[in-house]
Structures are given as C-alpha cells and as structure tokens.
mmCIF file of C-alpha atoms in Angstrom:
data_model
loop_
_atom_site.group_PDB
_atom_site.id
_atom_site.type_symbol
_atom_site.label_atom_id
_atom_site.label_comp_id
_atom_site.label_asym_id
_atom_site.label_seq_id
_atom_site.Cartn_x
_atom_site.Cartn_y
_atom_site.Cartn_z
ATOM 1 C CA UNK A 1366 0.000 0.000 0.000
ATOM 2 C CA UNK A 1367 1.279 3.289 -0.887
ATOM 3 C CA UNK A 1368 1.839 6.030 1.737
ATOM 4 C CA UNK A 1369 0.600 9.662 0.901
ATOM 5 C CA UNK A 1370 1.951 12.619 2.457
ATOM 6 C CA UNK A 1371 -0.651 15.192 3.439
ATOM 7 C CA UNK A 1372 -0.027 18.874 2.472
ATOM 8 C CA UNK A 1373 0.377 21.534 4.987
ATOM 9 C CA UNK A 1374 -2.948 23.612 6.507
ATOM 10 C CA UNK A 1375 -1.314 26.679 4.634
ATOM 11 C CA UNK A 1376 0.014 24.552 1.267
ATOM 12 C CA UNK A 1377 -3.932 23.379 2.088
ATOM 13 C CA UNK A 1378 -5.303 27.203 2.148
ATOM 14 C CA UNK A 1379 -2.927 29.234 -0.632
ATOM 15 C CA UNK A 1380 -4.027 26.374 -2.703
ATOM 16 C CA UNK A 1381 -7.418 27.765 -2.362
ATOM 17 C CA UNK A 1382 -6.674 31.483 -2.611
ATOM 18 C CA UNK A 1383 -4.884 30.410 -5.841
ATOM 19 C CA UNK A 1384 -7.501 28.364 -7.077
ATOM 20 C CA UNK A 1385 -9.720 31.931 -6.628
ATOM 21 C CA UNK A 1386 -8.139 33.956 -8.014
ATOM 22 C CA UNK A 1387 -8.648 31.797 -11.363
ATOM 23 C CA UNK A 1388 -12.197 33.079 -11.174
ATOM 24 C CA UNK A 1389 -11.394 37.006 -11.704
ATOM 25 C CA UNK A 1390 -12.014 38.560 -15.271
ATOM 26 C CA UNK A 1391 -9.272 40.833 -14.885
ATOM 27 C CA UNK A 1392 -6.663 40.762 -17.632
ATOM 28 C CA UNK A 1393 -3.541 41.274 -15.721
ATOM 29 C CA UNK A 1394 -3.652 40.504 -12.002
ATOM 30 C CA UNK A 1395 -5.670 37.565 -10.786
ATOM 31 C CA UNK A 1396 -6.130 37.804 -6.681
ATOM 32 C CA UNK A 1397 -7.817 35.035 -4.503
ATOM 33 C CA UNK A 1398 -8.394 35.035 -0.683
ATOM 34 C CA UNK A 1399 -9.808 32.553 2.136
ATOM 35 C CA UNK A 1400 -10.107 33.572 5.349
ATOM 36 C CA UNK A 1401 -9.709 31.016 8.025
ATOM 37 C CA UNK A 1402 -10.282 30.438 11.869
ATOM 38 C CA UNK A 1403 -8.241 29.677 14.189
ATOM 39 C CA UNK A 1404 -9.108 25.826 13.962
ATOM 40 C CA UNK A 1405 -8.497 25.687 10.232
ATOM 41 C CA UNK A 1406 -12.390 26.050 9.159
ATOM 42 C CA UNK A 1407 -12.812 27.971 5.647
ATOM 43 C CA UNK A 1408 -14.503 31.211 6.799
ATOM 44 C CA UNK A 1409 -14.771 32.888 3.496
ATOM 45 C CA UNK A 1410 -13.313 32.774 -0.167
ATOM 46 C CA UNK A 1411 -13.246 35.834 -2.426
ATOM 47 C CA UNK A 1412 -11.776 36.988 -5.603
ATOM 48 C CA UNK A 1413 -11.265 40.452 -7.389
ATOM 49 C CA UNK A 1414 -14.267 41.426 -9.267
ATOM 50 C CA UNK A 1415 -16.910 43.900 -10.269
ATOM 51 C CA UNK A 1416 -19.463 44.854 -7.777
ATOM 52 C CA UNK A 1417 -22.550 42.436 -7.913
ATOM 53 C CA UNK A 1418 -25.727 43.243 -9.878
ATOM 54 C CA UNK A 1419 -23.264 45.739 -11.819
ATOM 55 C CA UNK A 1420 -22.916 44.803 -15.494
ATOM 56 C CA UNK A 1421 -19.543 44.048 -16.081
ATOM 57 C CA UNK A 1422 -19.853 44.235 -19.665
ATOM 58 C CA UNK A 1423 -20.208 48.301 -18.752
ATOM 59 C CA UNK A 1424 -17.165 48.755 -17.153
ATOM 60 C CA UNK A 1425 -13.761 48.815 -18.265
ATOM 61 C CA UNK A 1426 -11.254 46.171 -17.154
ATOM 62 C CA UNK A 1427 -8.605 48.350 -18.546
ATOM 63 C CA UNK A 1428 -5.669 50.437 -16.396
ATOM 64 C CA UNK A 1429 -6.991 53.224 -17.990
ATOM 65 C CA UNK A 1430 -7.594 56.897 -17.643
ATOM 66 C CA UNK A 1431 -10.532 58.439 -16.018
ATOM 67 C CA UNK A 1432 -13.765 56.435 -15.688
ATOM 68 C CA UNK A 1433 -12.022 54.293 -18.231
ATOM 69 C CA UNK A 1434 -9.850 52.997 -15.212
ATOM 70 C CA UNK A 1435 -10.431 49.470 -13.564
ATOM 71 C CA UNK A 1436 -9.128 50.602 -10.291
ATOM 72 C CA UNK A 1437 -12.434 52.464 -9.564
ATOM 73 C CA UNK A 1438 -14.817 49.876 -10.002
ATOM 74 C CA UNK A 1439 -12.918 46.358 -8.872
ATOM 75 C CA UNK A 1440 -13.452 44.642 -5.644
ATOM 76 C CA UNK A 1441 -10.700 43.420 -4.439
ATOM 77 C CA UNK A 1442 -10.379 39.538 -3.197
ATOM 78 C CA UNK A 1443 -9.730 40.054 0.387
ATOM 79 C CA UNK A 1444 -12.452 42.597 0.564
ATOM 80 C CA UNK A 1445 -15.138 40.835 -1.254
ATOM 81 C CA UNK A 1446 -14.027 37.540 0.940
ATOM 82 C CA UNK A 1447 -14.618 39.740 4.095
ATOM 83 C CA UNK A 1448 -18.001 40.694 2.630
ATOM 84 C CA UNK A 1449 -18.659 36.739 1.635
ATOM 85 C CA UNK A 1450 -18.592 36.097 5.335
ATOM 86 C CA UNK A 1451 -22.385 34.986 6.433
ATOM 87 C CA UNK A 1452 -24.809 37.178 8.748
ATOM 88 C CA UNK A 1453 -23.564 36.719 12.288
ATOM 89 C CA UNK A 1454 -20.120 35.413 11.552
ATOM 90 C CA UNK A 1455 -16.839 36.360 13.094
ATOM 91 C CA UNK A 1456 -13.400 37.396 11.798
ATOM 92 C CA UNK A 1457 -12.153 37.686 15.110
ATOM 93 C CA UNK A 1458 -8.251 35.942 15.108
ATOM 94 C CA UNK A 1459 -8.791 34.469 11.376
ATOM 95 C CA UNK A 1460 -6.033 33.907 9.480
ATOM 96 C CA UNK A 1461 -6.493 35.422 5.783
ATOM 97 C CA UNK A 1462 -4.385 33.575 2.793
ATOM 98 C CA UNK A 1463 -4.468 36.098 -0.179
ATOM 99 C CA UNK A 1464 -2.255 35.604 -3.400
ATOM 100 C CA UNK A 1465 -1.257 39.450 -3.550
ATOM 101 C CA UNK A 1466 -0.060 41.491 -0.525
ATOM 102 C CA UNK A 1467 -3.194 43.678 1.085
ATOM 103 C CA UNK A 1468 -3.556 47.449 -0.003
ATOM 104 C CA UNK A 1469 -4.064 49.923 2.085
ATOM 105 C CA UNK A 1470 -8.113 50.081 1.629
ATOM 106 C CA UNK A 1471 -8.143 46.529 2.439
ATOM 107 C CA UNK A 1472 -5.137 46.559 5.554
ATOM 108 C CA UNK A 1473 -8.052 48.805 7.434
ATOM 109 C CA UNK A 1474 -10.970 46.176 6.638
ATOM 110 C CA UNK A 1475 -8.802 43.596 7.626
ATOM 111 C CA UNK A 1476 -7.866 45.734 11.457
ATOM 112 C CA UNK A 1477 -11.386 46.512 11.676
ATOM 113 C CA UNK A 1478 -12.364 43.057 11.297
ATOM 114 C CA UNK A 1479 -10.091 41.473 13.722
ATOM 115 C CA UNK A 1480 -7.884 38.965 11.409
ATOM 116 C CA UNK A 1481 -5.239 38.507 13.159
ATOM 117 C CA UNK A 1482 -2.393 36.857 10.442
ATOM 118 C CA UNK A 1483 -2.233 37.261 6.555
ATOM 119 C CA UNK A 1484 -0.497 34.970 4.909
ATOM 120 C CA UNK A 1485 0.567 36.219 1.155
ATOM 121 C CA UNK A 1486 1.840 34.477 -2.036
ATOM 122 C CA UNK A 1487 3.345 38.150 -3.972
ATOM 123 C CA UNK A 1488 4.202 41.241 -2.833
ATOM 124 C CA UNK A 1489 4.908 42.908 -5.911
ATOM 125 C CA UNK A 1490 3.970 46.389 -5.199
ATOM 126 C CA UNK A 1491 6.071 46.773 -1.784
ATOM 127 C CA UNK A 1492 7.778 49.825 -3.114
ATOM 128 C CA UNK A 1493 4.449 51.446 -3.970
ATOM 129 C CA UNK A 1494 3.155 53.886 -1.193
ATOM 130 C CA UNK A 1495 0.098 52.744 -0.431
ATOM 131 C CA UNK A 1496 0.771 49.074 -0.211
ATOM 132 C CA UNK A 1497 3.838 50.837 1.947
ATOM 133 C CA UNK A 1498 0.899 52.183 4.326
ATOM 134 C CA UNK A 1499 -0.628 49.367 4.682
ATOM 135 C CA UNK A 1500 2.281 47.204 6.116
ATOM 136 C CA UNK A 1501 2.352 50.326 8.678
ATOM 137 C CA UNK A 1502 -1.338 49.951 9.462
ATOM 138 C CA UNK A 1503 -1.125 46.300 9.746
ATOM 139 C CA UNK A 1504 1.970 46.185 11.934
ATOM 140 C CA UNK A 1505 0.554 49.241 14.276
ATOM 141 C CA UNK A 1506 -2.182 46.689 14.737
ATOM 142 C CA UNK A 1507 -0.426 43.435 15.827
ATOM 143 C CA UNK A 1508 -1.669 42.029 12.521
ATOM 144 C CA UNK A 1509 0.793 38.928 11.895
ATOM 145 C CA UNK A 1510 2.837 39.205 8.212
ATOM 146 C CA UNK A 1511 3.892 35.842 6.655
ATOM 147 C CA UNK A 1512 5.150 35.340 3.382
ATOM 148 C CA UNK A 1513 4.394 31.924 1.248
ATOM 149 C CA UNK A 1514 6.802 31.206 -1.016
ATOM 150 C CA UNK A 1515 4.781 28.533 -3.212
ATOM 151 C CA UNK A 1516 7.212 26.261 -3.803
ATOM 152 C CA UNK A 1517 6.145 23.545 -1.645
ATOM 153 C CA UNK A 1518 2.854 23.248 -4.272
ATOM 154 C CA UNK A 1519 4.753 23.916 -7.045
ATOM 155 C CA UNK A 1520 2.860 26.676 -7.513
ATOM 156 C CA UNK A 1521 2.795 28.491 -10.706
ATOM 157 C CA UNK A 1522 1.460 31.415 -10.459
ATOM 158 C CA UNK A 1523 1.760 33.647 -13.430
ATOM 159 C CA UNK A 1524 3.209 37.457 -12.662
ATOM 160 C CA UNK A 1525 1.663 39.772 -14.423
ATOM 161 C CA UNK A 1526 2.460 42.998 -14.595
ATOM 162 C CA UNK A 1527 -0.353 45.321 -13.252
#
C-alpha cells in the first residue's frame, strides 16, 4: 500500500486562494483570498471582481484613464471575501491567505475586522506607497505578516504585470 503525504494547513489554504483567483475577469492581475479560523475552518473565499448586480460588460477592465480605469470599479479579493462572510459570523483571530499582498483600503478592513495573520503568495507592489501604508497599518495593529513562497505546491502562479 502506498503512503501519501498530506499537504500543509497553509500549502492546504494558498491552494485555495490560488484556485480563486482563477475566477477574476481581470486581464492582468488575478487575486484570490480565504479567510480562516483559528481551527483551520474555511470562513470565506473571495476573488477580485466587479461589484454584484453591476454589469460588467459596462465597465472597463482596462488600467486606464478616467472612468475608463479598472481601479475604480474592482473589488478586491480580500475585501469581497470579508463581505462573503455569512450574517452573524466572526473574523475575530482568522487567518487570511491572499495571493497578492493587502492594499491599504483593504489593511483597514482587515484591522477593523479582527484577522489577526495574513499569509501572502506576492508582494509585488512593496515599493508602492500605499501598499507601503498598509504594512504600517497592519503592523501598528499586531496584525501577523507571513510570506508563502509557493514552492512547496509547485505553484505556478503567473506574474503579471499590473
């Protein structure tokens, strides 16, 4: 009989958030979350999209200009898996796997929530400013930073340039 190794609760979980962020329409940077409790129960799963009942068709997916610009109308995955969470349910010391470092609009709904730990797959905007204020934010708040490094899955996620 052959003996299978089992995978690790966070190989288990960034599988997941990978998995996700397969879902999202967007052209360039695909983002996946699950959000976790402290006994390793999923939570929540999210990915970045368009706002529900909003016809996606009308908006642009592009980096564009103006109202032409994605960045005013996507939902990011770690905020849309923080709204995914059912009436009643609590964040409180969850552990949130998400393929792409937090920005700062989602650091804050992450505090205010009461996750406790992200655990990330990419960080590729570090150098950017506001992905710069949300480390701050997150550290200020005891929010624990781990970084994934994939390899254990033989993960292959593509990096696209956003």
């Amino acid at each position: 009989m052959k003996k299978y190794d089992n995978i690790s609760w966070d190989e288990y979980f960034m599988g997941m958030a990978v998995l996700s962020a397969l879902r999202s329409k967007d052209p360039n940077t695909k983002v996946g979350a699950v959000i976790v409790s402290p006994d390793n129960k999923v939570i929540s799963i999210g990915y970045n999209g368009m706002p529900r009942l909003v016809d996606e068709e009308q908006l642009s997916w592009n980096k564009g200009e103006g109202l032409d610009s994605k960045y005013l109308y996507v939902c990011h995955a770690e905020f849309n898996a923080i709204l995914n969470v059912q009436v009643g349910g609590t964040l409180k010391g969850a552990t949130l796997y998400v393929t792409l470092f937090p920005c700062n609009e989602c650091a804050k709904a992450v505090i205010q929530t009461g996750i406790k730990e992200i655990v990330y797959l990419d960080d590729k905007y570090a150098t950017q400013i506001n992905f710069q204020a949300s480390r701050k934010m997150l550290e200020l708040a005891g929010v624990k930073l781990r970084h994934f490094d994939g390899q254990s899955l033989d993960i292959k996620v593509k990096k696209n340039d956003n």
